[in-house]
PDB file of C-alpha atoms in Angstrom:
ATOM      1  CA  UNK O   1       0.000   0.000   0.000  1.00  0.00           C
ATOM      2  CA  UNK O   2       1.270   3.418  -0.837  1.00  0.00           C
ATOM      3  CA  UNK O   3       0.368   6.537   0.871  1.00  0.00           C
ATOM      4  CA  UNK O   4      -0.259  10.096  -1.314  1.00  0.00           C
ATOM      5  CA  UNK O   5      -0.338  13.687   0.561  1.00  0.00           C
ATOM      6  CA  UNK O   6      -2.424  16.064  -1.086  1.00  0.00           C
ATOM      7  CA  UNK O   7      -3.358  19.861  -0.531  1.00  0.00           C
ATOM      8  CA  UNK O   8      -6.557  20.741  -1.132  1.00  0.00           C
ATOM      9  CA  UNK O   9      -7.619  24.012  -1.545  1.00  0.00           C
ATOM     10  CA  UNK O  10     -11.270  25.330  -0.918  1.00  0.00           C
ATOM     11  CA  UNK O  11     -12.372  23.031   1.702  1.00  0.00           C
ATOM     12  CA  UNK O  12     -14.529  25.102   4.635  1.00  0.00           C
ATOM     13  CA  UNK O  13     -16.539  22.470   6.423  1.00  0.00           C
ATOM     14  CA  UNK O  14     -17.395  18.578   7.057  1.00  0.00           C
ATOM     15  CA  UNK O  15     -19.471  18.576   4.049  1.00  0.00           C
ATOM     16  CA  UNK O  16     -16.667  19.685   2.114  1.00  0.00           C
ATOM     17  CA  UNK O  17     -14.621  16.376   3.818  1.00  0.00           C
ATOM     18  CA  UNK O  18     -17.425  13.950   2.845  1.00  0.00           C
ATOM     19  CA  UNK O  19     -18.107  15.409  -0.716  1.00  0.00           C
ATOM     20  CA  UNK O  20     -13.609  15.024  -1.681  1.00  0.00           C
ATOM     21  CA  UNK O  21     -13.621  11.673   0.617  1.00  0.00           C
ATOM     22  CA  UNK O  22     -16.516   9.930  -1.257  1.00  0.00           C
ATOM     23  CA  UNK O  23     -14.515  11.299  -4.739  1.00  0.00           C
ATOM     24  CA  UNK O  24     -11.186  10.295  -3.929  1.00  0.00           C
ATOM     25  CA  UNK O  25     -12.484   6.953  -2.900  1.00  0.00           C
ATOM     26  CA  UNK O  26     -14.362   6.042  -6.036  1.00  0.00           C
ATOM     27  CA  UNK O  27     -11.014   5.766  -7.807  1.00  0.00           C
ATOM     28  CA  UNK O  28      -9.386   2.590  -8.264  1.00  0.00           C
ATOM     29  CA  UNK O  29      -7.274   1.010  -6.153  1.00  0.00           C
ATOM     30  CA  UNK O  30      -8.184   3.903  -3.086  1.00  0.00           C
ATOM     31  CA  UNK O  31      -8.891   2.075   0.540  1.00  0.00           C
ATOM     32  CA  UNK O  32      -8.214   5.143   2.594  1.00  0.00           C
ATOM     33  CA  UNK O  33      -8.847   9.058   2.703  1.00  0.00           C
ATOM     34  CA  UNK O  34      -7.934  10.815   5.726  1.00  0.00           C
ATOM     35  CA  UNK O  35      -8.713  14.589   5.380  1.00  0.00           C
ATOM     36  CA  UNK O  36      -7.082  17.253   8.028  1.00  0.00           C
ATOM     37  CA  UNK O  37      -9.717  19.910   7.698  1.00  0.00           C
ATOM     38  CA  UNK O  38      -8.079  23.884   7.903  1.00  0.00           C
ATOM     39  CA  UNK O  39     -10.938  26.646   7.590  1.00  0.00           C
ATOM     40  CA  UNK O  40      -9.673  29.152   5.493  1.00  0.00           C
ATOM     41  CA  UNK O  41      -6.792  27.383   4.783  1.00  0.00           C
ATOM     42  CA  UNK O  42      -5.119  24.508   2.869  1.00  0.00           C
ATOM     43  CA  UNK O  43      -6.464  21.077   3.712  1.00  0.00           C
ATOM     44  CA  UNK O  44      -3.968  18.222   3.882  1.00  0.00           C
ATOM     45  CA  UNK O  45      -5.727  14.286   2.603  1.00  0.00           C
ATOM     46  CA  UNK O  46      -3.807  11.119   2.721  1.00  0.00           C
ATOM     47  CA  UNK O  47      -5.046   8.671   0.192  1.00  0.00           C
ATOM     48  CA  UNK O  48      -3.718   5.384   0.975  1.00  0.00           C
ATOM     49  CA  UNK O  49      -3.605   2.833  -2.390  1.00  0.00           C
ATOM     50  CA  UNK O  50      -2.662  -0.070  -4.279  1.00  0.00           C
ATOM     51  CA  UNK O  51      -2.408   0.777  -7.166  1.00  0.00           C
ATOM     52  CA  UNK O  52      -2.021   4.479  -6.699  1.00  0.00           C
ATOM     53  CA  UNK O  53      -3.527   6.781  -9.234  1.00  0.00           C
ATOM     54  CA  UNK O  54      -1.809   9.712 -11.131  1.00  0.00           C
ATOM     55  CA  UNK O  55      -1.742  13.115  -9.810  1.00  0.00           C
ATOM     56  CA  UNK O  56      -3.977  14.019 -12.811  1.00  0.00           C
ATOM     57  CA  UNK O  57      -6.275  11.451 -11.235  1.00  0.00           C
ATOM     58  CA  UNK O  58      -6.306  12.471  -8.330  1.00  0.00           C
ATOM     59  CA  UNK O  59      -6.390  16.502  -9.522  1.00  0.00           C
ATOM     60  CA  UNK O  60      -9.452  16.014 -11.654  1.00  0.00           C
ATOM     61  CA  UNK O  61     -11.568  13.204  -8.865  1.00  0.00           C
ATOM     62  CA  UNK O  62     -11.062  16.658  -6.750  1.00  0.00           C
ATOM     63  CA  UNK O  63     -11.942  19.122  -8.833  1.00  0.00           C
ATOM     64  CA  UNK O  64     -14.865  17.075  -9.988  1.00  0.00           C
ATOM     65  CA  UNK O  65     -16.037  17.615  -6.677  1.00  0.00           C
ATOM     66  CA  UNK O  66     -15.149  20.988  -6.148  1.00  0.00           C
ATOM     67  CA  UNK O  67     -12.138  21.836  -5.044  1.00  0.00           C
ATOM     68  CA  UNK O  68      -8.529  22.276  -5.935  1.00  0.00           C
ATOM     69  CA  UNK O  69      -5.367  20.394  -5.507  1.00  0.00           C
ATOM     70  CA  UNK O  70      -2.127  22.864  -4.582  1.00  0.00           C
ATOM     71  CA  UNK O  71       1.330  22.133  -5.295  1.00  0.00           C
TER      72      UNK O  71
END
């Protein structure tokens, strides 16, 4: 299992959590999402996986539901 950090931009409130969680684990391969919630801030989610998708992947699952993936 691998484990991916991303920074997600945009997020202000649970709903927000349960909207990128239930995106990020529709993708292949995705077991875990663990979202650190900062209001007003820059989120942090670790996505655990086997196989782990692309950042593309994982840019566009988020911004499908919303939000934005920083660098």
């Amino acid at each position: 299992m691998a484990q991916t950090t991303l920074k997600l931009e945009g997020l202000t409130c649970q709903g927000c959590v349960g909207s990128v969680t239930t995106e990020l684990e529709s993708l292949p391969g995705v077991t875990n999402v663990d979202i650190d919630l900062v209001n007003g801030g820059v989120s942090t989610a670790t996505v655990t996986s086997n196989p782990t998708p692309s950042a593309q992947q994982f840019s566009n699952t988020v911004a499908e539901a919303g939000y934005t993936v920083v660098e």
